[in-house]
PDB file of C-alpha atoms in Angstrom:
ATOM      1  CA  UNK A 574     -63.864 -72.713  -2.127  1.00 40.00           C
ATOM      2  CA  UNK A 575     -64.471 -76.393  -2.524  1.00 43.00           C
ATOM      3  CA  UNK A 576     -64.456 -76.053  -6.288  1.00 40.00           C
ATOM      4  CA  UNK A 577     -61.176 -74.186  -6.509  1.00 42.00           C
ATOM      5  CA  UNK A 578     -59.280 -76.520  -4.199  1.00 41.00           C
ATOM      6  CA  UNK A 579     -60.550 -79.553  -6.060  1.00 43.00           C
ATOM      7  CA  UNK A 580     -59.679 -78.096  -9.456  1.00 44.00           C
ATOM      8  CA  UNK A 581     -56.171 -76.990  -8.526  1.00 46.00           C
ATOM      9  CA  UNK A 582     -55.304 -80.012  -6.429  1.00 47.00           C
ATOM     10  CA  UNK A 583     -56.610 -82.919  -8.467  1.00 49.00           C
ATOM     11  CA  UNK A 584     -53.202 -84.571  -8.274  1.00 50.00           C
ATOM     12  CA  UNK A 585     -53.221 -84.539  -4.456  1.00 63.00           C
ATOM     13  CA  UNK A 586     -54.781 -87.636  -2.862  1.00 67.00           C
ATOM     14  CA  UNK A 587     -58.211 -86.695  -1.522  1.00 65.00           C
ATOM     15  CA  UNK A 588     -57.630 -88.154   1.930  1.00 68.00           C
ATOM     16  CA  UNK A 589     -54.341 -86.265   2.260  1.00 71.00           C
ATOM     17  CA  UNK A 590     -56.052 -82.958   1.455  1.00 67.00           C
ATOM     18  CA  UNK A 591     -58.836 -83.729   3.896  1.00 71.00           C
ATOM     19  CA  UNK A 592     -56.238 -84.590   6.540  1.00 71.00           C
ATOM     20  CA  UNK A 593     -54.712 -81.115   6.387  1.00 72.00           C
ATOM     21  CA  UNK A 594     -57.892 -79.532   7.746  1.00 69.00           C
ATOM     22  CA  UNK A 595     -57.630 -81.002  11.256  1.00 68.00           C
ATOM     23  CA  UNK A 596     -54.014 -79.842  11.322  1.00 67.00           C
ATOM     24  CA  UNK A 597     -55.248 -76.302  10.593  1.00 67.00           C
ATOM     25  CA  UNK A 598     -58.107 -76.478  13.106  1.00 66.00           C
ATOM     26  CA  UNK A 599     -55.973 -77.816  15.927  1.00 67.00           C
ATOM     27  CA  UNK A 600     -58.172 -78.646  18.899  1.00 67.00           C
ATOM     28  CA  UNK A 601     -61.046 -76.367  17.841  1.00 69.00           C
ATOM     29  CA  UNK A 602     -64.091 -78.641  18.003  1.00 69.00           C
ATOM     30  CA  UNK A 603     -66.452 -76.010  16.528  1.00 70.00           C
ATOM     31  CA  UNK A 604     -65.352 -76.940  13.006  1.00 70.00           C
ATOM     32  CA  UNK A 605     -65.659 -80.460  11.714  1.00 72.00           C
ATOM     33  CA  UNK A 606     -64.120 -82.062   8.656  1.00 75.00           C
ATOM     34  CA  UNK A 607     -66.408 -83.827   6.215  1.00 81.00           C
ATOM     35  CA  UNK A 608     -65.224 -85.954   3.319  1.00 82.00           C
ATOM     36  CA  UNK A 609     -68.666 -85.992   1.685  1.00 89.00           C
ATOM     37  CA  UNK A 610     -67.301 -84.197  -1.387  1.00 86.00           C
ATOM     38  CA  UNK A 611     -65.036 -87.162  -2.106  1.00 84.00           C
ATOM     39  CA  UNK A 612     -68.005 -89.533  -2.359  1.00 89.00           C
ATOM     40  CA  UNK A 613     -69.812 -87.473  -4.985  1.00 92.00           C
ATOM     41  CA  UNK A 614     -69.580 -87.822  -8.770  1.00 92.00           C
ATOM     42  CA  UNK A 615     -66.944 -85.771 -10.546  1.00 89.00           C
ATOM     43  CA  UNK A 616     -66.604 -82.982 -11.356  1.00 90.00           C
ATOM     44  CA  UNK A 617     -66.805 -81.607  -7.850  1.00 87.00           C
ATOM     45  CA  UNK A 618     -69.519 -78.956  -7.707  1.00 94.00           C
ATOM     46  CA  UNK A 619     -70.063 -76.672  -4.725  1.00 95.00           C
ATOM     47  CA  UNK A 620     -73.866 -76.710  -5.043  1.00 97.00           C
ATOM     48  CA  UNK A 621     -73.947 -80.510  -5.129  1.00 96.00           C
ATOM     49  CA  UNK A 622     -71.766 -80.679  -2.003  1.00 95.00           C
ATOM     50  CA  UNK A 623     -73.922 -78.145  -0.159  1.00 96.00           C
ATOM     51  CA  UNK A 624     -77.108 -80.022  -1.143  1.00 97.00           C
ATOM     52  CA  UNK A 625     -75.767 -83.322   0.202  1.00 96.00           C
ATOM     53  CA  UNK A 626     -74.612 -81.703   3.443  1.00 95.00           C
ATOM     54  CA  UNK A 627     -77.994 -79.979   3.875  1.00 96.00           C
ATOM     55  CA  UNK A 628     -79.821 -83.272   3.338  1.00 97.00           C
ATOM     56  CA  UNK A 629     -77.530 -85.100   5.748  1.00 94.00           C
ATOM     57  CA  UNK A 630     -77.812 -82.408   8.444  1.00 93.00           C
ATOM     58  CA  UNK A 631     -81.249 -80.782   7.918  1.00 96.00           C
ATOM     59  CA  UNK A 632     -81.223 -78.941  11.242  1.00 95.00           C
ATOM     60  CA  UNK A 633     -77.935 -77.179  10.397  1.00 91.00           C
ATOM     61  CA  UNK A 634     -77.518 -73.975   8.461  1.00 91.00           C
ATOM     62  CA  UNK A 635     -74.720 -73.998   5.912  1.00 93.00           C
ATOM     63  CA  UNK A 636     -72.846 -71.036   4.523  1.00 93.00           C
ATOM     64  CA  UNK A 637     -70.078 -70.826   1.965  1.00 94.00           C
ATOM     65  CA  UNK A 638     -66.965 -68.896   2.956  1.00 92.00           C
ATOM     66  CA  UNK A 639     -64.901 -67.464   0.102  1.00 90.00           C
ATOM     67  CA  UNK A 640     -62.150 -64.894  -0.185  1.00 85.00           C
ATOM     68  CA  UNK A 641     -62.475 -61.626  -2.069  1.00 84.00           C
ATOM     69  CA  UNK A 642     -60.430 -63.228  -4.850  1.00 80.00           C
ATOM     70  CA  UNK A 643     -63.378 -65.546  -5.627  1.00 86.00           C
ATOM     71  CA  UNK A 644     -66.115 -62.900  -5.860  1.00 87.00           C
ATOM     72  CA  UNK A 645     -65.206 -61.779  -9.382  1.00 85.00           C
ATOM     73  CA  UNK A 646     -65.299 -65.316 -10.772  1.00 87.00           C
ATOM     74  CA  UNK A 647     -68.244 -66.596  -8.736  1.00 92.00           C
ATOM     75  CA  UNK A 648     -70.695 -65.948 -11.563  1.00 92.00           C
ATOM     76  CA  UNK A 649     -68.912 -68.607 -13.626  1.00 93.00           C
ATOM     77  CA  UNK A 650     -69.526 -71.304 -10.984  1.00 94.00           C
ATOM     78  CA  UNK A 651     -72.131 -73.982 -11.656  1.00 96.00           C
ATOM     79  CA  UNK A 652     -75.563 -72.517 -10.781  1.00 97.00           C
ATOM     80  CA  UNK A 653     -73.989 -69.672  -8.839  1.00 96.00           C
ATOM     81  CA  UNK A 654     -77.282 -67.776  -8.605  1.00 95.00           C
ATOM     82  CA  UNK A 655     -78.927 -70.756  -6.931  1.00 97.00           C
ATOM     83  CA  UNK A 656     -76.073 -70.956  -4.421  1.00 97.00           C
ATOM     84  CA  UNK A 657     -76.599 -67.275  -3.603  1.00 96.00           C
ATOM     85  CA  UNK A 658     -80.377 -67.768  -3.336  1.00 96.00           C
ATOM     86  CA  UNK A 659     -80.222 -70.784  -1.045  1.00 97.00           C
ATOM     87  CA  UNK A 660     -77.064 -70.336   1.037  1.00 97.00           C
ATOM     88  CA  UNK A 661     -75.339 -67.453   2.703  1.00 96.00           C
ATOM     89  CA  UNK A 662     -72.104 -66.636   0.897  1.00 96.00           C
ATOM     90  CA  UNK A 663     -69.661 -64.965   3.259  1.00 94.00           C
ATOM     91  CA  UNK A 664     -66.745 -63.044   1.792  1.00 91.00           C
ATOM     92  CA  UNK A 665     -63.592 -62.867   3.888  1.00 88.00           C
ATOM     93  CA  UNK A 666     -61.306 -59.877   3.272  1.00 83.00           C
ATOM     94  CA  UNK A 667     -57.948 -60.514   1.626  1.00 77.00           C
ATOM     95  CA  UNK A 668     -56.567 -57.009   1.903  1.00 65.00           C
ATOM     96  CA  UNK A 669     -57.705 -56.188  -1.624  1.00 65.00           C
ATOM     97  CA  UNK A 670     -61.084 -55.152  -2.870  1.00 67.00           C
ATOM     98  CA  UNK A 671     -62.896 -57.498  -5.240  1.00 64.00           C
ATOM     99  CA  UNK A 672     -63.685 -56.364  -8.742  1.00 59.00           C
ATOM    100  CA  UNK A 673     -67.068 -54.941  -9.536  1.00 59.00           C
ATOM    101  CA  UNK A 674     -69.722 -56.692  -7.467  1.00 64.00           C
ATOM    102  CA  UNK A 675     -73.304 -56.066  -8.469  1.00 64.00           C
ATOM    103  CA  UNK A 676     -74.863 -58.847  -6.399  1.00 76.00           C
ATOM    104  CA  UNK A 677     -76.015 -57.805  -2.954  1.00 88.00           C
ATOM    105  CA  UNK A 678     -76.480 -61.425  -1.896  1.00 92.00           C
ATOM    106  CA  UNK A 679     -72.810 -61.621  -0.881  1.00 93.00           C
ATOM    107  CA  UNK A 680     -72.163 -60.890   2.798  1.00 92.00           C
ATOM    108  CA  UNK A 681     -68.842 -59.098   3.200  1.00 89.00           C
ATOM    109  CA  UNK A 682     -67.377 -59.762   6.628  1.00 91.00           C
ATOM    110  CA  UNK A 683     -66.261 -56.708   8.539  1.00 89.00           C
ATOM    111  CA  UNK A 684     -64.170 -56.229  11.664  1.00 91.00           C
ATOM    112  CA  UNK A 685     -62.299 -59.501  11.175  1.00 90.00           C
ATOM    113  CA  UNK A 686     -58.533 -59.863  10.882  1.00 86.00           C
ATOM    114  CA  UNK A 687     -57.395 -59.443   7.298  1.00 79.00           C
ATOM    115  CA  UNK A 688     -55.639 -62.495   5.922  1.00 75.00           C
ATOM    116  CA  UNK A 689     -53.668 -61.264   2.922  1.00 75.00           C
ATOM    117  CA  UNK A 690     -52.464 -64.754   1.980  1.00 81.00           C
ATOM    118  CA  UNK A 691     -54.250 -66.750  -0.710  1.00 81.00           C
ATOM    119  CA  UNK A 692     -54.029 -70.569  -0.687  1.00 83.00           C
ATOM    120  CA  UNK A 693     -53.250 -70.602  -4.419  1.00 83.00           C
ATOM    121  CA  UNK A 694     -50.160 -68.490  -3.745  1.00 89.00           C
ATOM    122  CA  UNK A 695     -49.042 -70.741  -0.893  1.00 92.00           C
ATOM    123  CA  UNK A 696     -49.319 -73.833  -3.106  1.00 90.00           C
ATOM    124  CA  UNK A 697     -47.304 -72.066  -5.828  1.00 93.00           C
ATOM    125  CA  UNK A 698     -44.605 -71.138  -3.296  1.00 95.00           C
ATOM    126  CA  UNK A 699     -44.355 -74.761  -2.175  1.00 94.00           C
ATOM    127  CA  UNK A 700     -43.959 -75.897  -5.806  1.00 92.00           C
ATOM    128  CA  UNK A 701     -41.117 -73.356  -6.160  1.00 94.00           C
ATOM    129  CA  UNK A 702     -39.402 -74.858  -3.102  1.00 94.00           C
ATOM    130  CA  UNK A 703     -40.172 -71.953  -0.769  1.00 95.00           C
ATOM    131  CA  UNK A 704     -41.118 -72.352   2.901  1.00 95.00           C
ATOM    132  CA  UNK A 705     -44.583 -70.852   3.622  1.00 95.00           C
ATOM    133  CA  UNK A 706     -44.668 -71.880   7.315  1.00 94.00           C
ATOM    134  CA  UNK A 707     -45.088 -68.291   8.551  1.00 93.00           C
ATOM    135  CA  UNK A 708     -48.325 -67.977   6.564  1.00 92.00           C
ATOM    136  CA  UNK A 709     -49.892 -71.252   7.739  1.00 90.00           C
ATOM    137  CA  UNK A 710     -51.595 -72.340  10.958  1.00 85.00           C
ATOM    138  CA  UNK A 711     -49.335 -74.351  13.275  1.00 82.00           C
ATOM    139  CA  UNK A 712     -49.085 -77.955  12.171  1.00 87.00           C
ATOM    140  CA  UNK A 713     -50.106 -77.460   8.547  1.00 89.00           C
ATOM    141  CA  UNK A 714     -46.599 -77.013   7.111  1.00 93.00           C
ATOM    142  CA  UNK A 715     -45.438 -80.155   8.928  1.00 92.00           C
ATOM    143  CA  UNK A 716     -48.431 -82.058   7.560  1.00 90.00           C
ATOM    144  CA  UNK A 717     -47.677 -80.858   3.998  1.00 91.00           C
ATOM    145  CA  UNK A 718     -44.029 -81.914   4.299  1.00 92.00           C
ATOM    146  CA  UNK A 719     -44.838 -85.300   5.866  1.00 90.00           C
ATOM    147  CA  UNK A 720     -47.301 -86.086   3.077  1.00 87.00           C
ATOM    148  CA  UNK A 721     -45.356 -84.538   0.191  1.00 88.00           C
ATOM    149  CA  UNK A 722     -48.292 -82.328  -0.803  1.00 88.00           C
ATOM    150  CA  UNK A 723     -48.416 -79.558  -3.412  1.00 88.00           C
ATOM    151  CA  UNK A 724     -45.119 -80.503  -5.000  1.00 87.00           C
ATOM    152  CA  UNK A 725     -43.090 -80.526  -1.799  1.00 90.00           C
ATOM    153  CA  UNK A 726     -39.947 -82.558  -2.450  1.00 83.00           C
ATOM    154  CA  UNK A 727     -39.089 -84.678   0.561  1.00 71.00           C
TER     155      UNK A 727
END
């Protein structure tokens, strides 16, 4: 998902986007925020980011979490086959089935709550002046408003 966020949000200051993650995580210390992607050459490439993280934390195992909406376009990502060969790619359900998937290297998560909301749609709603607070973790909508992200007019 790193690639999609970076591509759609190029106009959003990098530190502001990174700052929204702790707001979403709350006090959950199992997930950490890394800004390593922001230090890498552009364009932002998922494989490059994963390689740097793996080198920095060699004892950790990294996986890529994507929504079903990404599966159909994943083959167009930079060196997508290498990502699938070297990293686990977990697919989180969105309430819709992905298009034709012929690659068994994807791991489709089962028995997890379905999150039917897609971040792209939330950002579009904000640009239209709509309030997406009900579809966001506590604290994220406030962070977006305070920082004027995704076209939010203060």
